[in-house]
JSON list of C-alpha atoms in Angstrom, two decimals:
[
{"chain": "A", "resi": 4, "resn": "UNK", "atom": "CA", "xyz": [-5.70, -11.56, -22.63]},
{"chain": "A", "resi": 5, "resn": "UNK", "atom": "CA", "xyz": [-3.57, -9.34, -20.77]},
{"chain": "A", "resi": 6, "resn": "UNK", "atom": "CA", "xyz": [-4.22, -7.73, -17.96]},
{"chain": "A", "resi": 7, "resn": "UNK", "atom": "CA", "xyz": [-1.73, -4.36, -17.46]},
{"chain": "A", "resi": 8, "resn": "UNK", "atom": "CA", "xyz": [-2.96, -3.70, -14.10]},
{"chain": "A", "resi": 9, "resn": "UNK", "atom": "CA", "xyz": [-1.94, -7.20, -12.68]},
{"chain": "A", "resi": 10, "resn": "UNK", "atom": "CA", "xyz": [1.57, -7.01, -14.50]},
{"chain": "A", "resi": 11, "resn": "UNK", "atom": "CA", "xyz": [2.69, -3.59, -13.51]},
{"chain": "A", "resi": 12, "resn": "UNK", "atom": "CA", "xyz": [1.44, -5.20, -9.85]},
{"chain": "A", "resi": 13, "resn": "UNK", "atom": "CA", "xyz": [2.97, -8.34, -9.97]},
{"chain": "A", "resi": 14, "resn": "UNK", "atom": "CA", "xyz": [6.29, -7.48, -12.02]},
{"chain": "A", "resi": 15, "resn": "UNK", "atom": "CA", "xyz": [6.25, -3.85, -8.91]},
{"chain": "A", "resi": 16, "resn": "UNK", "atom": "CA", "xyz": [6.19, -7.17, -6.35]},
{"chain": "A", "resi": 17, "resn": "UNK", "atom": "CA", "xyz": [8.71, -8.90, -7.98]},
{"chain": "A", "resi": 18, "resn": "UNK", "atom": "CA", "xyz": [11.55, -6.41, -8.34]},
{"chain": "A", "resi": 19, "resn": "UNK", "atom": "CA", "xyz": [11.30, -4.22, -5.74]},
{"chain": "A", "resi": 20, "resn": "UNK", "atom": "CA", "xyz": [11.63, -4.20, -1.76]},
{"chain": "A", "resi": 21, "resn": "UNK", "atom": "CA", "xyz": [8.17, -4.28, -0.57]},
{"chain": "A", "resi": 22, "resn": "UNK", "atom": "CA", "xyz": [8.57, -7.65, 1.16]},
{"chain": "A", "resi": 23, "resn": "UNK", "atom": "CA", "xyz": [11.82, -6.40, 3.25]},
{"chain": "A", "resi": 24, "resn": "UNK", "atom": "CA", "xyz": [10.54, -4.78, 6.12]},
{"chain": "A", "resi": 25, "resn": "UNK", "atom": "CA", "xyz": [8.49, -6.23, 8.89]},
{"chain": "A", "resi": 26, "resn": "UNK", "atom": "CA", "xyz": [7.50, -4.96, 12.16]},
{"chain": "A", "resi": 27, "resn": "UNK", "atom": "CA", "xyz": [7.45, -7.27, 15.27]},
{"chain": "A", "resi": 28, "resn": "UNK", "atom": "CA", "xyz": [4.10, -8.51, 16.04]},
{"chain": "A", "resi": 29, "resn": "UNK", "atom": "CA", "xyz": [2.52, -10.95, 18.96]},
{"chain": "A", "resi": 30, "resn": "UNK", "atom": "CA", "xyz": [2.09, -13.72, 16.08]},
{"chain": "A", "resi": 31, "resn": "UNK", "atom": "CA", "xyz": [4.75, -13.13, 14.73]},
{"chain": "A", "resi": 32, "resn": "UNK", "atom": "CA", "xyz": [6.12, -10.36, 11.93]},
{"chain": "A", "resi": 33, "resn": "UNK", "atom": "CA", "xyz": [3.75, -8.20, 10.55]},
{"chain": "A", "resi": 34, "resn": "UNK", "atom": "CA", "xyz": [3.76, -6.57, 7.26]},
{"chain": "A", "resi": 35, "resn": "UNK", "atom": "CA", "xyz": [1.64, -3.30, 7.11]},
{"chain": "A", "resi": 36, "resn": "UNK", "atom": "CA", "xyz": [0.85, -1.17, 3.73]},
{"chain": "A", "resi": 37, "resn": "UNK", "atom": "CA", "xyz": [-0.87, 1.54, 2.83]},
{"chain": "A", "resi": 38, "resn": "UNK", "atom": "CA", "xyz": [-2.55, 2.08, -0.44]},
{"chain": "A", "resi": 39, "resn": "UNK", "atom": "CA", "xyz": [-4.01, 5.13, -1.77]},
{"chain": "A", "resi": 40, "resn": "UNK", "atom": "CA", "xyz": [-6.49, 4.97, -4.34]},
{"chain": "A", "resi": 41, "resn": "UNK", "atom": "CA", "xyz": [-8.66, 2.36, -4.57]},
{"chain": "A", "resi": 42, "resn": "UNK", "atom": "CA", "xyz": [-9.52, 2.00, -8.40]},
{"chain": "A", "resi": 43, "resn": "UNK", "atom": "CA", "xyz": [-8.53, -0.96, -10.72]},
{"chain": "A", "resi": 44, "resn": "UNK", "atom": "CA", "xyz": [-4.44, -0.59, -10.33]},
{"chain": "A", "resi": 45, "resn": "UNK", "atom": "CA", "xyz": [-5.53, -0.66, -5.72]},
{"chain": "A", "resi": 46, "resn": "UNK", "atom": "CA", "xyz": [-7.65, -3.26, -6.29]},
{"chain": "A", "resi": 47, "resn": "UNK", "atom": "CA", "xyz": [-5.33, -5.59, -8.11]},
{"chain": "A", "resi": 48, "resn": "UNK", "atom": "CA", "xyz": [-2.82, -4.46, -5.80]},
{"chain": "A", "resi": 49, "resn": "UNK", "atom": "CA", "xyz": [-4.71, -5.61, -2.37]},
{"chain": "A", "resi": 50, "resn": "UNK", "atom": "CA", "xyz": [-5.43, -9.19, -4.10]},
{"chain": "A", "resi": 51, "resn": "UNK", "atom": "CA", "xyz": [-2.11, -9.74, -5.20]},
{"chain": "A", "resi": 52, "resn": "UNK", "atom": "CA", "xyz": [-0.42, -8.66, -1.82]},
{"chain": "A", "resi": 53, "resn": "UNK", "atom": "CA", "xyz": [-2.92, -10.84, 0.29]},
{"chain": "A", "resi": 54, "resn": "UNK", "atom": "CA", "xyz": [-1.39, -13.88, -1.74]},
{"chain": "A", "resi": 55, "resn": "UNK", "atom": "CA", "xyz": [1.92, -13.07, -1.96]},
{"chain": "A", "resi": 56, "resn": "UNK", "atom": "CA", "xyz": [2.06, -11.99, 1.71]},
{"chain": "A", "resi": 57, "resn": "UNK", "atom": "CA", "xyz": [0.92, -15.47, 2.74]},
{"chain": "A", "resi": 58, "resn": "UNK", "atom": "CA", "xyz": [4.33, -16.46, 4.35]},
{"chain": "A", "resi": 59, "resn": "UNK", "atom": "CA", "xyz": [4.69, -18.54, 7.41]},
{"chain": "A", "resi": 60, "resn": "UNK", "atom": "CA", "xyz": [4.75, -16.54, 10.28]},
{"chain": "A", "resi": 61, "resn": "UNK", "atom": "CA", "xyz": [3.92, -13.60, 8.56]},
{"chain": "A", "resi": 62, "resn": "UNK", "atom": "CA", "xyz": [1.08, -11.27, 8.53]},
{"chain": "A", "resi": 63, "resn": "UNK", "atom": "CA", "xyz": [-0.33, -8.66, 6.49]},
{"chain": "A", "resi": 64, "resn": "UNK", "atom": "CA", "xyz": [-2.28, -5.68, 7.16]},
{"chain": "A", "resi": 65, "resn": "UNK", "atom": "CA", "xyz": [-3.34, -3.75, 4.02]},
{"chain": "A", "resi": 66, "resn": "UNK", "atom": "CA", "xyz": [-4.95, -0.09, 4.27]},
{"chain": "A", "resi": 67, "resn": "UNK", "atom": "CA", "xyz": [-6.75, 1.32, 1.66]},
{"chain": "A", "resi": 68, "resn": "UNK", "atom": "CA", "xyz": [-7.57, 5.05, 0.96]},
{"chain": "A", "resi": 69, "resn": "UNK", "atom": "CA", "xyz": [-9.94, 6.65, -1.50]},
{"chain": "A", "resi": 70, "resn": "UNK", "atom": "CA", "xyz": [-12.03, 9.41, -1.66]},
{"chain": "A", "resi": 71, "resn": "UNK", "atom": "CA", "xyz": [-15.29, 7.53, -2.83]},
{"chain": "A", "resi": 72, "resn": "UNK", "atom": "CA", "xyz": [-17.52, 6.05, -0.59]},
{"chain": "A", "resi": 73, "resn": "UNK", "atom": "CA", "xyz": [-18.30, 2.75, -2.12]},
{"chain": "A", "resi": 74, "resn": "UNK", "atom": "CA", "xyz": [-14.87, 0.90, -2.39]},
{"chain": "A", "resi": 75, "resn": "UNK", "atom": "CA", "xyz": [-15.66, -1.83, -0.02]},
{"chain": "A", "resi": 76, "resn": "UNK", "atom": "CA", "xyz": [-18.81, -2.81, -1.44]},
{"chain": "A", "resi": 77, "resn": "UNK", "atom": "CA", "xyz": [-16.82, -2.94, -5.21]},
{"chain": "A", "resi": 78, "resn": "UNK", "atom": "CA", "xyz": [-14.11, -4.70, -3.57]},
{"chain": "A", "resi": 79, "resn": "UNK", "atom": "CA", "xyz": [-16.29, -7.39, -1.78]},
{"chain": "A", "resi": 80, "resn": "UNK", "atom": "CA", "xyz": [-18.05, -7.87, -5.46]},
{"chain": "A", "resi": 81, "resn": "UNK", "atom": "CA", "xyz": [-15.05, -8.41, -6.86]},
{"chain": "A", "resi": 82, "resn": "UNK", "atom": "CA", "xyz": [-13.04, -10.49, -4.10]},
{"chain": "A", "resi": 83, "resn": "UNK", "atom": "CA", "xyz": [-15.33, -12.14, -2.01]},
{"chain": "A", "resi": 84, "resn": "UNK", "atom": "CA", "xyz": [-13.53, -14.87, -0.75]},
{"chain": "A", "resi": 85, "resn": "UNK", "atom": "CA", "xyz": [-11.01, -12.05, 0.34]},
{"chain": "A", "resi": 86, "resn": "UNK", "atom": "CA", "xyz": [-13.38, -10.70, 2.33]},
{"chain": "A", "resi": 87, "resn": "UNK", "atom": "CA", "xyz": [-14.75, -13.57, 3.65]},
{"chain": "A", "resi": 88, "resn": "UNK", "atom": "CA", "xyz": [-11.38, -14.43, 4.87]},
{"chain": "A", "resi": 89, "resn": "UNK", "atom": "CA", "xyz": [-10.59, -10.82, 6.17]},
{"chain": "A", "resi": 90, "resn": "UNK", "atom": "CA", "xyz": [-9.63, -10.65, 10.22]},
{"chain": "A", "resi": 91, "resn": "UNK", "atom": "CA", "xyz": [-10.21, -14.57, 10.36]},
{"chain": "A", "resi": 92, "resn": "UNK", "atom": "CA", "xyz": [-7.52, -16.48, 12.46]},
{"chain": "A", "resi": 93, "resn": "UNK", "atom": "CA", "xyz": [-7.35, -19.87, 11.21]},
{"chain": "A", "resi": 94, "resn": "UNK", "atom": "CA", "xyz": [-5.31, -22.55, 11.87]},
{"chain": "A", "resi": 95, "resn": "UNK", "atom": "CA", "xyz": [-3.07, -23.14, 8.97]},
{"chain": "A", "resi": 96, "resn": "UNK", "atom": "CA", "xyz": [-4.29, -20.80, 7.22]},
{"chain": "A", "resi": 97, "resn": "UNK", "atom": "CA", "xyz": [-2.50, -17.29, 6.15]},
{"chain": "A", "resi": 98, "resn": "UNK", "atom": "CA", "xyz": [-3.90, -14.04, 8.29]},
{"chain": "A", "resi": 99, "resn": "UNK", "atom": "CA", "xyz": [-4.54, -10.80, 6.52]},
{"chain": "A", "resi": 100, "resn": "UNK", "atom": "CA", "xyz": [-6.35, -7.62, 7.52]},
{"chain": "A", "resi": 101, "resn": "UNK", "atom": "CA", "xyz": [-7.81, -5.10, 4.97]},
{"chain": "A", "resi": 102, "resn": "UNK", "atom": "CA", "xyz": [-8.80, -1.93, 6.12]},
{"chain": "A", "resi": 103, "resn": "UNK", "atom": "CA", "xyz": [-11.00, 0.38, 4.16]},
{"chain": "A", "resi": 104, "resn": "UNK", "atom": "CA", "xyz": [-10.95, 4.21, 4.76]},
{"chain": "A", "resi": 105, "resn": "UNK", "atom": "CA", "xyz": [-13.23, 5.76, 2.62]},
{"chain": "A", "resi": 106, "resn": "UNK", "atom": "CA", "xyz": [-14.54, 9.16, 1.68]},
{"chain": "A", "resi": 107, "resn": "UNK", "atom": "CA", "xyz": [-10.73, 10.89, 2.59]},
{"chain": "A", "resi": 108, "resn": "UNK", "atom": "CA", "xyz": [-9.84, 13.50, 0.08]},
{"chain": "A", "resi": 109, "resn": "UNK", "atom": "CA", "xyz": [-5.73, 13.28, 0.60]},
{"chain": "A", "resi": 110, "resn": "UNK", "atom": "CA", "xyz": [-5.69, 17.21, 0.45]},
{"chain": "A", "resi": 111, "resn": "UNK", "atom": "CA", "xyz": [-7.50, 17.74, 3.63]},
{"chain": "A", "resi": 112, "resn": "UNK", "atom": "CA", "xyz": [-6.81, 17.74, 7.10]},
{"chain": "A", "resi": 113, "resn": "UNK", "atom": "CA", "xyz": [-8.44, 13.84, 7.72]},
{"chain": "A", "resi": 114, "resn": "UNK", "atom": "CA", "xyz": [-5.52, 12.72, 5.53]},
{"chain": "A", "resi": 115, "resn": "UNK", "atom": "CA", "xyz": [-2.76, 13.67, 7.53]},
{"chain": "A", "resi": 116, "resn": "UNK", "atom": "CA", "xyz": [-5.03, 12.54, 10.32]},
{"chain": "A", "resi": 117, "resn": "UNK", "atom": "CA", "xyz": [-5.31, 9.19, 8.87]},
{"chain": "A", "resi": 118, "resn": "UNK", "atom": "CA", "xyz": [-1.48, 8.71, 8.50]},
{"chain": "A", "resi": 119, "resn": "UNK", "atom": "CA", "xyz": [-0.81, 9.65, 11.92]},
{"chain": "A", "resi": 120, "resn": "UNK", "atom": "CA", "xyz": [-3.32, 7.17, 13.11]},
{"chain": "A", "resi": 121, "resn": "UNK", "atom": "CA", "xyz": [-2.07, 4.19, 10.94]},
{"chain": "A", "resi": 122, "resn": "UNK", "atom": "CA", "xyz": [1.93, 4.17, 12.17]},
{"chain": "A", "resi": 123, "resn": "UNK", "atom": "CA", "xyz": [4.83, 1.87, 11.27]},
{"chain": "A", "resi": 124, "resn": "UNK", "atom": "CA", "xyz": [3.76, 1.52, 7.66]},
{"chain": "A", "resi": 125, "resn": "UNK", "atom": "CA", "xyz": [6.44, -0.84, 6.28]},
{"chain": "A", "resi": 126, "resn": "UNK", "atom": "CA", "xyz": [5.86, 0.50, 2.33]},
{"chain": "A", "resi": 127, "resn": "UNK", "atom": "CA", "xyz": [3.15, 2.70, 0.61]},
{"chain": "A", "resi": 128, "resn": "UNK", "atom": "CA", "xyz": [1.92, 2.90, -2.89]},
{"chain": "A", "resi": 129, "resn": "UNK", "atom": "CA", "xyz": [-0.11, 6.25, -4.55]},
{"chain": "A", "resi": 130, "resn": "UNK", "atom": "CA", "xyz": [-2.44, 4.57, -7.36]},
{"chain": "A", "resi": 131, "resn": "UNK", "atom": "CA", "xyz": [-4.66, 8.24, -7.41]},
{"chain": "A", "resi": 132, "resn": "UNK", "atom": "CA", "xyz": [-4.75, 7.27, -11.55]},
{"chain": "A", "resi": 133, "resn": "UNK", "atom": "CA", "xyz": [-2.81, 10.76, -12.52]},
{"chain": "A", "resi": 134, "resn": "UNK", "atom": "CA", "xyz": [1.60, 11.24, -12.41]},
{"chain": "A", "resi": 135, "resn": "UNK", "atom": "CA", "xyz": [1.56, 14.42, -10.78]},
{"chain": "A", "resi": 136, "resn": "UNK", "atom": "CA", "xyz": [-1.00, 13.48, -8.66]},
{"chain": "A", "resi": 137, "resn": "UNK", "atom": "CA", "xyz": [0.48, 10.55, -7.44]},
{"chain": "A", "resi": 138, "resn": "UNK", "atom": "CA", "xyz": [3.98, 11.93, -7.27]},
{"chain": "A", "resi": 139, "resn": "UNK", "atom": "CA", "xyz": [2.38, 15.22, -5.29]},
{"chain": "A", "resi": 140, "resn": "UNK", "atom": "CA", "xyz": [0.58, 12.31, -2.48]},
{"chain": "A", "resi": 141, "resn": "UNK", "atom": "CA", "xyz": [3.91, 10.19, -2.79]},
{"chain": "A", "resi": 142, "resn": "UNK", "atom": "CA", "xyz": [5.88, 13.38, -1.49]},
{"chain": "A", "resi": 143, "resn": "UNK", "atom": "CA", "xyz": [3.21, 14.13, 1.46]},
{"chain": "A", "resi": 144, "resn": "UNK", "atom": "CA", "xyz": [3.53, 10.94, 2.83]},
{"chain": "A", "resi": 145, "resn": "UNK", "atom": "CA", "xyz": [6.79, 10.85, 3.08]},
{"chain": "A", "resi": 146, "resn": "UNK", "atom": "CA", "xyz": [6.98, 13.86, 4.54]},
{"chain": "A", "resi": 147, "resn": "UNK", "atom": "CA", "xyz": [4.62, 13.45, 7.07]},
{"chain": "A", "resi": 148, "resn": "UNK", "atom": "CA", "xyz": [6.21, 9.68, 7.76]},
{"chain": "A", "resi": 149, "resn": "UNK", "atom": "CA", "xyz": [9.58, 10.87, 8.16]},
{"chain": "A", "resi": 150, "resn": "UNK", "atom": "CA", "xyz": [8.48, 13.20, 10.87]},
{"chain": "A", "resi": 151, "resn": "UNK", "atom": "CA", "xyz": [6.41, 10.72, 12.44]},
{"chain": "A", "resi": 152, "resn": "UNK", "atom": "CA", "xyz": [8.85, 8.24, 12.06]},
{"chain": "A", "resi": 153, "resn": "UNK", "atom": "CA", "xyz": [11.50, 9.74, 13.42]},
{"chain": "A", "resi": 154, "resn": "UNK", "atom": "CA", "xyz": [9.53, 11.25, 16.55]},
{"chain": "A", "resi": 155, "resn": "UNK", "atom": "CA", "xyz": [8.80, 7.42, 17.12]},
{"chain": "A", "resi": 156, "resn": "UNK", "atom": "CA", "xyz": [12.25, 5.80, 15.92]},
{"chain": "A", "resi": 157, "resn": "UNK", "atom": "CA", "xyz": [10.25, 3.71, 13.46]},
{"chain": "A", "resi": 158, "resn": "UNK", "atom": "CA", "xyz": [12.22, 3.52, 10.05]},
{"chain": "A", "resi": 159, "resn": "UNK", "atom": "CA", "xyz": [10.55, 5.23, 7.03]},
{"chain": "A", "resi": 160, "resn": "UNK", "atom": "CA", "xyz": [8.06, 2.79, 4.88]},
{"chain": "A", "resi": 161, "resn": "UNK", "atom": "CA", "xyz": [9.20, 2.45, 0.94]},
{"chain": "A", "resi": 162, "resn": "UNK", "atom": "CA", "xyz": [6.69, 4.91, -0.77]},
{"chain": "A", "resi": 163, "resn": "UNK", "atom": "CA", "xyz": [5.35, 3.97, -4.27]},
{"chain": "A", "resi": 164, "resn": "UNK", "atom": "CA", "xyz": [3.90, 5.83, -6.93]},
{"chain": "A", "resi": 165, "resn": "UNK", "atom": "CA", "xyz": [2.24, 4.72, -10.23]},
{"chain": "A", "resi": 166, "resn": "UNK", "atom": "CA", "xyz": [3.45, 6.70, -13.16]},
{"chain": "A", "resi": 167, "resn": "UNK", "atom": "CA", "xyz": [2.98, 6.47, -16.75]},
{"chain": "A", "resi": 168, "resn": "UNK", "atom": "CA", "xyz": [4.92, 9.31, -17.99]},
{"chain": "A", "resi": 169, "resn": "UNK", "atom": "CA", "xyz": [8.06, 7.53, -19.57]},
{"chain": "A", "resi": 170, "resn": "UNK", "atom": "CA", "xyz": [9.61, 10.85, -19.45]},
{"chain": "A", "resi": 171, "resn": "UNK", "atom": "CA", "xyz": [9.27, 11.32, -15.55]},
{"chain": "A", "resi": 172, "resn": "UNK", "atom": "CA", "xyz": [10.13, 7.70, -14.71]},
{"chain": "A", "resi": 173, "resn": "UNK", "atom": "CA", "xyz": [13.57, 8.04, -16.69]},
{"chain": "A", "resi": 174, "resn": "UNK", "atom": "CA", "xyz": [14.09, 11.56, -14.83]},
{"chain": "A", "resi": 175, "resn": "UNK", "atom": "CA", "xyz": [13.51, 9.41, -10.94]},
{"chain": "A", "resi": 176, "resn": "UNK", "atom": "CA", "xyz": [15.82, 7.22, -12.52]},
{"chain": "A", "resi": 177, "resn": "UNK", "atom": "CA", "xyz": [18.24, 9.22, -13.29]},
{"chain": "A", "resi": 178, "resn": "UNK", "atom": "CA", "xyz": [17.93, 11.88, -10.05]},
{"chain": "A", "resi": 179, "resn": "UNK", "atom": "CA", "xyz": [17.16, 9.08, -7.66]},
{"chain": "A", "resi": 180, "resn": "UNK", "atom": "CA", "xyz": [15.50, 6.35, -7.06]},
{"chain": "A", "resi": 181, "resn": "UNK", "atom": "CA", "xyz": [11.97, 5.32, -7.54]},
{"chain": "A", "resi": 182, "resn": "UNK", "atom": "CA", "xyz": [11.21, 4.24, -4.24]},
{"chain": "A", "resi": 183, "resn": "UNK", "atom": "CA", "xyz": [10.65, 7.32, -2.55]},
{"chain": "A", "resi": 184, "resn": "UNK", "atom": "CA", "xyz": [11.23, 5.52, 1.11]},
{"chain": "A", "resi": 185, "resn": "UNK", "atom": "CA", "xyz": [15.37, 4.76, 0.30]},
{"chain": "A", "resi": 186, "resn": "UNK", "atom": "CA", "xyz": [18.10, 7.06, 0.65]}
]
């Protein structure tokens, strides 16, 4: 069987920069990315980063966002070794950190809050499930990074958004590039 959700994840992975930028960390480099929505494309998303990530000398901390209130719980159903794992230092063993903020609507005022609080985001992907949507969220956090960033002379994350339109992924192409985060 196929799975599209895994693809679009693990071909995104492949061919673009989201392993580029790390930030200095006391073990080490640290990657850290922020997700918003946490549905089926999120999910996929954290599992596949939390194995991919596993470099040495690397470590990865993955945010999640999403308005519902129960995306832990699903998560820990469906990857419970993941969470088993989650904050544990081992020796020899890969380090990852996934954070869960739930119940944020990313048109109020706890949003912006929320990015503010969770700096030097190295790259971001919008999985909200709708083009506009996600292209609309895509936009506000890179706005509100780039004047972050800047303030704090941290370099802007790569921001990703999911989008199924054909017709608007051809028009980024053409007008600019995809990944919202490059010049």
């Amino acid at each position: 069987r196929i799975n599209e959700n895994k693809n679009l994840v693990m071909s995104t992975l492949r061919d673009e920069p989201v392993f580029e930028k790390f930030i200095k960390s006391e073990n080490g480099k640290r990657m850290s990315i922020l997700i918003v929505g946490g549905g089926n494309y999120g999910t996929e998303l954290i599992k596949a980063l939390t194995w991919c990530a596993q470099m040495p000398d690397r470590e990865i901390s993955v945010h999640i966002v999403d308005k519902g209130i129960n995306v832990k719980s699903r998560f820990a159903a469906l990857a419970p070794e993941l969470m088993e794992k989650n904050k544990l230092r081992e020796a020899g063993e890969p380090y990852y950190e996934i954070e869960f903020h739930q119940g944020i609507d990313v048109y109020g005022s706890d949003f912006s809050e929320l990015l503010r609080k969770i700096e030097n985001i190295t790259a971001a992907f919008v999985t909200l499930g709708e083009d506009e949507l996600n292209l609309d969220v895509a936009m506000k956090i890179r706005r509100e990074y780039g004047r972050l960033n800047i303030e704090k002379g941290y370099e802007i994350p790569n921001i990703f958004a999911v989008v199924y339109s054909t017709l608007k992924t051809q028009t980024f192409l053409k007008n600019g590039p995809l990944c919202l985060g490059e010049e």
